[in-house]
mmCIF file of N, CA and C in Angstrom:
data_model
loop_
_atom_site.group_PDB
_atom_site.id
_atom_site.type_symbol
_atom_site.label_atom_id
_atom_site.label_comp_id
_atom_site.label_asym_id
_atom_site.label_seq_id
_atom_site.Cartn_x
_atom_site.Cartn_y
_atom_site.Cartn_z
ATOM 1 N N MET H 1 99.071 102.836 118.894
ATOM 2 C CA MET H 1 98.734 102.047 120.050
ATOM 3 C C MET H 1 98.728 102.881 121.313
ATOM 4 N N HIS H 2 99.798 103.624 121.527
ATOM 5 C CA HIS H 2 99.872 104.440 122.742
ATOM 6 C C HIS H 2 98.851 105.555 122.626
ATOM 7 N N PRO H 3 98.150 105.872 123.713
ATOM 8 C CA PRO H 3 97.093 106.895 123.609
ATOM 9 C C PRO H 3 97.596 108.306 123.348
ATOM 10 N N ALA H 4 98.844 108.615 123.705
ATOM 11 C CA ALA H 4 99.371 109.963 123.477
ATOM 12 C C ALA H 4 99.729 110.136 122.000
ATOM 13 N N PRO H 5 99.183 111.159 121.333
ATOM 14 C CA PRO H 5 99.425 111.347 119.904
ATOM 15 C C PRO H 5 100.902 111.436 119.525
ATOM 16 N N GLY H 6 101.752 111.920 120.410
ATOM 17 C CA GLY H 6 103.169 112.027 120.104
ATOM 18 C C GLY H 6 103.850 110.697 119.857
ATOM 19 N N PHE H 7 103.218 109.617 120.274
ATOM 20 C CA PHE H 7 103.791 108.290 120.099
ATOM 21 C C PHE H 7 103.182 107.526 118.932
ATOM 22 N N HIS H 8 102.228 108.130 118.224
ATOM 23 C CA HIS H 8 101.595 107.449 117.092
ATOM 24 C C HIS H 8 102.549 107.386 115.912
ATOM 25 N N TRP H 9 102.445 106.332 115.154
ATOM 26 C CA TRP H 9 103.282 106.123 113.976
ATOM 27 C C TRP H 9 102.542 106.700 112.783
ATOM 28 N N GLU H 10 102.995 107.844 112.268
ATOM 29 C CA GLU H 10 102.306 108.538 111.189
ATOM 30 C C GLU H 10 102.728 108.074 109.798
ATOM 31 N N ASP H 11 103.951 107.582 109.655
ATOM 32 C CA ASP H 11 104.485 107.169 108.360
ATOM 33 C C ASP H 11 103.945 105.779 108.027
ATOM 34 N N GLN H 12 102.868 105.727 107.245
ATOM 35 C CA GLN H 12 102.205 104.461 106.942
ATOM 36 C C GLN H 12 103.100 103.506 106.149
ATOM 37 N N ALA H 13 103.950 104.027 105.275
ATOM 38 C CA ALA H 13 104.861 103.162 104.514
ATOM 39 C C ALA H 13 105.858 102.492 105.459
ATOM 40 N N ALA H 14 106.403 103.255 106.401
ATOM 41 C CA ALA H 14 107.339 102.685 107.369
ATOM 42 C C ALA H 14 106.637 101.679 108.278
ATOM 43 N N LEU H 15 105.414 101.969 108.640
ATOM 44 C CA LEU H 15 104.627 101.051 109.460
ATOM 45 C C LEU H 15 104.443 99.716 108.729
ATOM 46 N N GLY H 16 104.093 99.788 107.452
ATOM 47 C CA GLY H 16 103.926 98.575 106.650
ATOM 48 C C GLY H 16 105.207 97.784 106.523
ATOM 49 N N LYS H 17 106.336 98.478 106.320
ATOM 50 C CA LYS H 17 107.631 97.793 106.212
ATOM 51 C C LYS H 17 108.016 97.128 107.527
ATOM 52 N N PHE H 18 107.732 97.802 108.638
ATOM 53 C CA PHE H 18 107.991 97.227 109.956
ATOM 54 C C PHE H 18 107.209 95.922 110.115
ATOM 55 N N ALA H 19 105.915 95.963 109.834
ATOM 56 C CA ALA H 19 105.075 94.777 109.990
ATOM 57 C C ALA H 19 105.526 93.666 109.054
ATOM 58 N N GLU H 20 105.834 94.002 107.812
ATOM 59 C CA GLU H 20 106.271 93.001 106.842
ATOM 60 C C GLU H 20 107.565 92.335 107.285
ATOM 61 N N ALA H 21 108.493 93.107 107.852
ATOM 62 C CA ALA H 21 109.762 92.540 108.312
ATOM 63 C C ALA H 21 109.558 91.545 109.454
ATOM 64 N N ILE H 22 108.565 91.781 110.295
ATOM 65 C CA ILE H 22 108.271 90.863 111.398
ATOM 66 C C ILE H 22 107.544 89.635 110.853
ATOM 67 N N GLY H 23 106.470 89.850 110.094
ATOM 68 C CA GLY H 23 105.758 88.760 109.443
ATOM 69 C C GLY H 23 104.943 87.845 110.343
ATOM 70 N N PHE H 24 104.794 88.200 111.598
ATOM 71 C CA PHE H 24 104.075 87.356 112.551
ATOM 72 C C PHE H 24 103.343 88.256 113.522
ATOM 73 N N GLY H 25 102.143 87.857 113.923
ATOM 74 C CA GLY H 25 101.388 88.695 114.833
ATOM 75 C C GLY H 25 100.289 87.943 115.539
ATOM 76 N N MET H 26 99.430 88.723 116.174
ATOM 77 C CA MET H 26 98.318 88.168 116.949
ATOM 78 C C MET H 26 97.014 88.729 116.416
ATOM 79 N N LEU H 27 96.105 87.828 116.068
ATOM 80 C CA LEU H 27 94.780 88.186 115.611
ATOM 81 C C LEU H 27 93.830 88.076 116.796
ATOM 82 N N ILE H 28 93.099 89.138 117.067
ATOM 83 C CA ILE H 28 92.154 89.158 118.183
ATOM 84 C C ILE H 28 90.761 89.347 117.611
ATOM 85 N N GLY H 29 89.866 88.441 117.964
ATOM 86 C CA GLY H 29 88.499 88.518 117.477
ATOM 87 C C GLY H 29 87.505 88.073 118.529
ATOM 88 N N GLN H 30 86.264 88.436 118.304
ATOM 89 C CA GLN H 30 85.172 88.123 119.227
ATOM 90 C C GLN H 30 84.513 86.811 118.827
ATOM 91 N N THR H 31 84.231 85.964 119.811
ATOM 92 C CA THR H 31 83.460 84.744 119.615
ATOM 93 C C THR H 31 82.323 84.744 120.632
ATOM 94 N N PRO H 32 81.345 83.864 120.498
ATOM 95 C CA PRO H 32 80.296 83.788 121.514
ATOM 96 C C PRO H 32 80.840 83.479 122.913
ATOM 97 N N ALA H 33 82.009 82.843 122.969
ATOM 98 C CA ALA H 33 82.628 82.516 124.258
ATOM 99 C C ALA H 33 83.530 83.640 124.763
ATOM 100 N N GLY H 34 83.609 84.752 124.038
ATOM 101 C CA GLY H 34 84.463 85.873 124.439
ATOM 102 C C GLY H 34 85.578 86.111 123.439
ATOM 103 N N LEU H 35 86.486 87.011 123.782
ATOM 104 C CA LEU H 35 87.618 87.324 122.912
ATOM 105 C C LEU H 35 88.559 86.133 122.818
ATOM 106 N N ARG H 36 89.123 85.922 121.627
ATOM 107 C CA ARG H 36 90.106 84.876 121.409
ATOM 108 C C ARG H 36 91.272 85.472 120.629
ATOM 109 N N VAL H 37 92.443 84.884 120.828
ATOM 110 C CA VAL H 37 93.659 85.337 120.162
ATOM 111 C C VAL H 37 94.276 84.161 119.406
ATOM 112 N N ALA H 38 94.708 84.426 118.185
ATOM 113 C CA ALA H 38 95.447 83.438 117.402
ATOM 114 C C ALA H 38 96.792 84.054 117.039
ATOM 115 N N HIS H 39 97.862 83.331 117.247
ATOM 116 C CA HIS H 39 99.211 83.766 116.901
ATOM 117 C C HIS H 39 99.540 83.147 115.545
ATOM 118 N N LEU H 40 99.881 84.001 114.562
ATOM 119 C CA LEU H 40 100.054 83.453 113.228
ATOM 120 C C LEU H 40 100.863 84.353 112.311
ATOM 121 N N PRO H 41 101.449 83.736 111.265
ATOM 122 C CA PRO H 41 102.140 84.534 110.249
ATOM 123 C C PRO H 41 101.118 85.185 109.328
ATOM 124 N N PHE H 42 101.547 86.216 108.633
ATOM 125 C CA PHE H 42 100.672 86.920 107.703
ATOM 126 C C PHE H 42 101.470 87.384 106.505
ATOM 127 N N VAL H 43 100.743 87.758 105.469
ATOM 128 C CA VAL H 43 101.338 88.307 104.252
ATOM 129 C C VAL H 43 100.711 89.667 104.010
ATOM 130 N N PRO H 44 101.523 90.743 103.954
ATOM 131 C CA PRO H 44 100.964 92.072 103.649
ATOM 132 C C PRO H 44 100.455 92.109 102.209
ATOM 133 N N MET H 45 99.337 92.780 102.014
ATOM 134 C CA MET H 45 98.730 92.869 100.688
ATOM 135 C C MET H 45 98.759 94.291 100.137
ATOM 136 N N GLY H 46 99.520 95.167 100.775
ATOM 137 C CA GLY H 46 99.578 96.552 100.336
ATOM 138 C C GLY H 46 98.515 97.379 101.033
ATOM 139 N N GLY H 47 98.798 98.641 101.170
ATOM 140 C CA GLY H 47 97.873 99.521 101.878
ATOM 141 C C GLY H 47 97.727 99.061 103.312
ATOM 142 N N ASP H 48 96.511 98.964 103.764
ATOM 143 C CA ASP H 48 96.277 98.527 105.144
ATOM 144 C C ASP H 48 95.684 97.120 105.182
ATOM 145 N N ARG H 49 95.935 96.320 104.138
ATOM 146 C CA ARG H 49 95.398 94.961 104.064
ATOM 147 C C ARG H 49 96.483 93.933 104.328
ATOM 148 N N LEU H 50 96.076 92.845 104.979
ATOM 149 C CA LEU H 50 96.970 91.714 105.154
ATOM 150 C C LEU H 50 96.161 90.438 105.087
ATOM 151 N N ARG H 51 96.849 89.337 104.795
ATOM 152 C CA ARG H 51 96.192 88.039 104.713
ATOM 153 C C ARG H 51 96.854 87.080 105.677
ATOM 154 N N PHE H 52 96.045 86.200 106.203
ATOM 155 C CA PHE H 52 96.529 85.186 107.136
ATOM 156 C C PHE H 52 95.704 83.926 106.919
ATOM 157 N N HIS H 53 96.108 82.846 107.553
ATOM 158 C CA HIS H 53 95.374 81.590 107.444
ATOM 159 C C HIS H 53 95.185 81.007 108.835
ATOM 160 N N LEU H 54 93.958 80.612 109.127
ATOM 161 C CA LEU H 54 93.633 79.921 110.381
ATOM 162 C C LEU H 54 93.131 78.526 110.059
ATOM 163 N N ALA H 55 93.493 77.565 110.888
ATOM 164 C CA ALA H 55 92.978 76.207 110.724
ATOM 165 C C ALA H 55 91.470 76.195 110.967
ATOM 166 N N HIS H 56 90.796 75.273 110.333
ATOM 167 C CA HIS H 56 89.346 75.146 110.533
ATOM 168 C C HIS H 56 89.000 74.896 111.997
ATOM 169 N N THR H 57 89.917 74.265 112.735
ATOM 170 C CA THR H 57 89.655 73.916 114.135
ATOM 171 C C THR H 57 89.969 75.043 115.105
ATOM 172 N N ASN H 58 90.497 76.170 114.614
ATOM 173 C CA ASN H 58 90.789 77.297 115.494
ATOM 174 C C ASN H 58 89.481 77.889 116.009
ATOM 175 N N ALA H 59 89.445 78.237 117.290
ATOM 176 C CA ALA H 59 88.224 78.763 117.914
ATOM 177 C C ALA H 59 87.723 80.047 117.254
ATOM 178 N N LEU H 60 88.596 80.798 116.594
ATOM 179 C CA LEU H 60 88.181 82.038 115.923
ATOM 180 C C LEU H 60 87.558 81.800 114.550
ATOM 181 N N THR H 61 87.987 80.757 113.868
ATOM 182 C CA THR H 61 87.639 80.553 112.461
ATOM 183 C C THR H 61 86.150 80.696 112.148
ATOM 184 N N PRO H 62 85.246 80.023 112.871
ATOM 185 C CA PRO H 62 83.837 80.121 112.476
ATOM 186 C C PRO H 62 83.178 81.472 112.774
ATOM 187 N N HIS H 63 83.891 82.376 113.434
ATOM 188 C CA HIS H 63 83.266 83.631 113.872
ATOM 189 C C HIS H 63 83.845 84.883 113.211
ATOM 190 N N LEU H 64 84.829 84.738 112.341
ATOM 191 C CA LEU H 64 85.531 85.908 111.816
ATOM 192 C C LEU H 64 84.910 86.541 110.579
ATOM 193 N N ALA H 65 84.419 85.748 109.658
ATOM 194 C CA ALA H 65 83.956 86.287 108.373
ATOM 195 C C ALA H 65 82.940 87.402 108.592
ATOM 196 N N GLY H 66 83.234 88.569 108.045
ATOM 197 C CA GLY H 66 82.354 89.722 108.145
ATOM 198 C C GLY H 66 82.463 90.493 109.442
ATOM 199 N N GLN H 67 83.297 90.055 110.343
ATOM 200 C CA GLN H 67 83.441 90.708 111.644
ATOM 201 C C GLN H 67 84.677 91.613 111.668
ATOM 202 N N GLN H 68 84.702 92.543 112.600
ATOM 203 C CA GLN H 68 85.876 93.374 112.842
ATOM 204 C C GLN H 68 86.860 92.567 113.689
ATOM 205 N N ALA H 69 88.133 92.732 113.412
ATOM 206 C CA ALA H 69 89.173 92.087 114.202
ATOM 207 C C ALA H 69 90.357 93.042 114.320
ATOM 208 N N VAL H 70 91.226 92.746 115.256
ATOM 209 C CA VAL H 70 92.456 93.515 115.458
ATOM 210 C C VAL H 70 93.627 92.574 115.256
ATOM 211 N N PHE H 71 94.647 93.045 114.546
ATOM 212 C CA PHE H 71 95.870 92.280 114.334
ATOM 213 C C PHE H 71 97.022 93.103 114.896
ATOM 214 N N VAL H 72 97.807 92.510 115.795
ATOM 215 C CA VAL H 72 98.905 93.214 116.465
ATOM 216 C C VAL H 72 100.229 92.591 116.043
ATOM 217 N N VAL H 73 101.178 93.438 115.657
ATOM 218 C CA VAL H 73 102.532 93.009 115.328
ATOM 219 C C VAL H 73 103.468 93.658 116.349
ATOM 220 N N ASN H 74 104.189 92.830 117.096
ATOM 221 C CA ASN H 74 105.119 93.337 118.108
ATOM 222 C C ASN H 74 106.549 93.310 117.588
ATOM 223 N N GLY H 75 107.279 94.378 117.896
ATOM 224 C CA GLY H 75 108.689 94.461 117.549
ATOM 225 C C GLY H 75 109.530 94.434 118.811
ATOM 226 N N PRO H 76 110.714 95.012 118.736
ATOM 227 C CA PRO H 76 111.600 95.007 119.904
ATOM 228 C C PRO H 76 111.034 95.850 121.042
ATOM 229 N N ASP H 77 111.432 95.514 122.248
ATOM 230 C CA ASP H 77 111.003 96.272 123.415
ATOM 231 C C ASP H 77 112.120 96.227 124.453
ATOM 232 N N GLY H 78 112.058 97.144 125.405
ATOM 233 C CA GLY H 78 113.064 97.160 126.466
ATOM 234 C C GLY H 78 112.713 98.103 127.600
ATOM 235 N N TYR H 79 113.139 97.711 128.763
ATOM 236 C CA TYR H 79 112.933 98.479 129.983
ATOM 237 C C TYR H 79 113.866 99.685 129.996
ATOM 238 N N ILE H 80 113.361 100.842 130.431
ATOM 239 C CA ILE H 80 114.159 102.057 130.592
ATOM 240 C C ILE H 80 114.136 102.418 132.076
ATOM 241 N N SER H 81 115.290 102.329 132.702
ATOM 242 C CA SER H 81 115.407 102.644 134.126
ATOM 243 C C SER H 81 115.222 104.139 134.354
ATOM 244 N N PRO H 82 114.622 104.529 135.473
ATOM 245 C CA PRO H 82 114.512 105.963 135.763
ATOM 246 C C PRO H 82 115.890 106.607 135.925
ATOM 247 N N ASP H 83 116.915 105.836 136.264
ATOM 248 C CA ASP H 83 118.265 106.370 136.399
ATOM 249 C C ASP H 83 118.843 106.821 135.057
ATOM 250 N N TRP H 84 118.333 106.273 133.944
ATOM 251 C CA TRP H 84 118.846 106.607 132.624
ATOM 252 C C TRP H 84 118.694 108.096 132.331
ATOM 253 N N TYR H 85 117.638 108.721 132.845
ATOM 254 C CA TYR H 85 117.364 110.123 132.565
ATOM 255 C C TYR H 85 118.350 111.060 133.253
ATOM 256 N N GLY H 86 118.962 110.603 134.335
ATOM 257 C CA GLY H 86 119.895 111.457 135.059
ATOM 258 C C GLY H 86 119.225 112.600 135.799
ATOM 259 N N LEU H 87 117.944 112.509 136.025
ATOM 260 C CA LEU H 87 117.178 113.538 136.717
ATOM 261 C C LEU H 87 116.471 112.895 137.907
ATOM 262 N N PRO H 88 116.270 113.647 138.960
ATOM 263 C CA PRO H 88 115.549 113.077 140.104
ATOM 264 C C PRO H 88 114.052 112.906 139.799
ATOM 265 N N ASN H 89 113.436 112.025 140.534
ATOM 266 C CA ASN H 89 111.985 111.821 140.500
ATOM 267 C C ASN H 89 111.438 111.388 139.141
ATOM 268 N N GLN H 90 112.197 110.589 138.412
ATOM 269 C CA GLN H 90 111.712 110.036 137.152
ATOM 270 C C GLN H 90 111.094 108.664 137.410
ATOM 271 N N VAL H 91 110.276 108.221 136.527
ATOM 272 C CA VAL H 91 109.648 106.906 136.669
ATOM 273 C C VAL H 91 110.188 105.963 135.597
ATOM 274 N N PRO H 92 110.162 104.667 135.854
ATOM 275 C CA PRO H 92 110.596 103.726 134.818
ATOM 276 C C PRO H 92 109.574 103.687 133.684
ATOM 277 N N THR H 93 110.013 103.247 132.549
ATOM 278 C CA THR H 93 109.118 103.120 131.401
ATOM 279 C C THR H 93 109.533 101.910 130.592
ATOM 280 N N TRP H 94 108.783 101.642 129.561
ATOM 281 C CA TRP H 94 109.088 100.539 128.661
ATOM 282 C C TRP H 94 108.977 101.060 127.240
ATOM 283 N N ASN H 95 110.068 101.018 126.501
ATOM 284 C CA ASN H 95 110.040 101.423 125.098
ATOM 285 C C ASN H 95 109.715 100.204 124.247
ATOM 286 N N TYR H 96 108.892 100.382 123.243
ATOM 287 C CA TYR H 96 108.534 99.266 122.370
ATOM 288 C C TYR H 96 108.094 99.782 121.011
ATOM 289 N N LEU H 97 108.174 98.892 120.037
ATOM 290 C CA LEU H 97 107.620 99.146 118.714
ATOM 291 C C LEU H 97 106.506 98.142 118.493
ATOM 292 N N ALA H 98 105.378 98.596 118.029
ATOM 293 C CA ALA H 98 104.250 97.719 117.747
ATOM 294 C C ALA H 98 103.335 98.402 116.746
ATOM 295 N N ALA H 99 102.582 97.589 116.031
ATOM 296 C CA ALA H 99 101.598 98.109 115.083
ATOM 297 C C ALA H 99 100.286 97.372 115.296
ATOM 298 N N GLU H 100 99.196 98.097 115.203
ATOM 299 C CA GLU H 100 97.864 97.502 115.289
ATOM 300 C C GLU H 100 97.120 97.799 113.998
ATOM 301 N N PHE H 101 96.493 96.779 113.474
ATOM 302 C CA PHE H 101 95.660 96.907 112.285
ATOM 303 C C PHE H 101 94.260 96.465 112.672
ATOM 304 N N GLU H 102 93.263 97.225 112.281
ATOM 305 C CA GLU H 102 91.890 96.876 112.601
ATOM 306 C C GLU H 102 91.033 96.973 111.355
ATOM 307 N N GLY H 103 90.149 95.997 111.200
ATOM 308 C CA GLY H 103 89.262 96.043 110.058
ATOM 309 C C GLY H 103 88.425 94.798 109.927
ATOM 310 N N PRO H 104 87.614 94.757 108.866
ATOM 311 C CA PRO H 104 86.746 93.605 108.655
ATOM 312 C C PRO H 104 87.536 92.418 108.112
ATOM 313 N N VAL H 105 87.086 91.230 108.462
ATOM 314 C CA VAL H 105 87.717 89.988 107.996
ATOM 315 C C VAL H 105 86.853 89.401 106.893
ATOM 316 N N THR H 106 87.499 88.997 105.804
ATOM 317 C CA THR H 106 86.809 88.393 104.669
ATOM 318 C C THR H 106 87.358 86.989 104.447
ATOM 319 N N ARG H 107 86.474 86.030 104.305
ATOM 320 C CA ARG H 107 86.892 84.648 104.031
ATOM 321 C C ARG H 107 87.364 84.555 102.580
ATOM 322 N N LEU H 108 88.460 83.858 102.363
ATOM 323 C CA LEU H 108 88.995 83.671 101.018
ATOM 324 C C LEU H 108 88.289 82.515 100.320
ATOM 325 N N ASP H 109 88.160 82.623 98.990
ATOM 326 C CA ASP H 109 87.649 81.477 98.242
ATOM 327 C C ASP H 109 88.782 80.462 98.081
ATOM 328 N N ALA H 110 88.482 79.306 97.514
ATOM 329 C CA ALA H 110 89.453 78.205 97.445
ATOM 330 C C ALA H 110 90.726 78.603 96.693
ATOM 331 N N ALA H 111 90.593 79.315 95.578
ATOM 332 C CA ALA H 111 91.773 79.704 94.789
ATOM 333 C C ALA H 111 92.642 80.695 95.555
ATOM 334 N N ASP H 112 92.016 81.681 96.191
ATOM 335 C CA ASP H 112 92.771 82.663 96.969
ATOM 336 C C ASP H 112 93.416 82.016 98.190
ATOM 337 N N LEU H 113 92.732 81.040 98.779
ATOM 338 C CA LEU H 113 93.304 80.335 99.931
ATOM 339 C C LEU H 113 94.553 79.582 99.529
ATOM 340 N N LEU H 114 94.526 78.901 98.403
ATOM 341 C CA LEU H 114 95.705 78.184 97.921
ATOM 342 C C LEU H 114 96.853 79.146 97.643
ATOM 343 N N ALA H 115 96.545 80.296 97.050
ATOM 344 C CA ALA H 115 97.569 81.319 96.781
ATOM 345 C C ALA H 115 98.131 81.860 98.104
ATOM 346 N N GLN H 116 97.280 82.019 99.111
ATOM 347 C CA GLN H 116 97.722 82.514 100.417
ATOM 348 C C GLN H 116 98.670 81.515 101.081
ATOM 349 N N ILE H 117 98.333 80.238 101.040
ATOM 350 C CA ILE H 117 99.193 79.222 101.640
ATOM 351 C C ILE H 117 100.539 79.169 100.915
ATOM 352 N N ASP H 118 100.515 79.296 99.580
ATOM 353 C CA ASP H 118 101.770 79.366 98.820
ATOM 354 C C ASP H 118 102.594 80.583 99.230
ATOM 355 N N ALA H 119 101.938 81.739 99.395
ATOM 356 C CA ALA H 119 102.645 82.961 99.778
ATOM 357 C C ALA H 119 103.254 82.822 101.178
ATOM 358 N N LEU H 120 102.512 82.212 102.103
ATOM 359 C CA LEU H 120 103.058 81.995 103.455
ATOM 360 C C LEU H 120 104.247 81.053 103.412
ATOM 361 N N SER H 121 104.169 80.029 102.588
ATOM 362 C CA SER H 121 105.262 79.063 102.477
ATOM 363 C C SER H 121 106.510 79.701 101.877
ATOM 364 N N ALA H 122 106.299 80.634 100.943
ATOM 365 C CA ALA H 122 107.441 81.287 100.291
ATOM 366 C C ALA H 122 108.143 82.186 101.293
#
């Protein structure tokens, strides 16, 4: 997420475990009315895949199939005072953990949808 390479999360297994432990995130997708965000639980499917469920009435639902979307999982965060560094002329910062997943969205068939709802319920 952070543009500086030193802050990128290289350990993909740890990234997946972090996201799985949170289990909730934000799906961002494009609609004719502009970008929309849905807050929802998800189930990791291994690798860089995850599954989620949106209600038919959600503004994103009719526009996602076959489109690229971004899914963000936020973890803990906290303010870091410039005084913490013990050096003059430091600036405040914000430490946080987050993961972003980007890729195409595929609509589930009826059987997979039922399995997904069962997995979310479990």
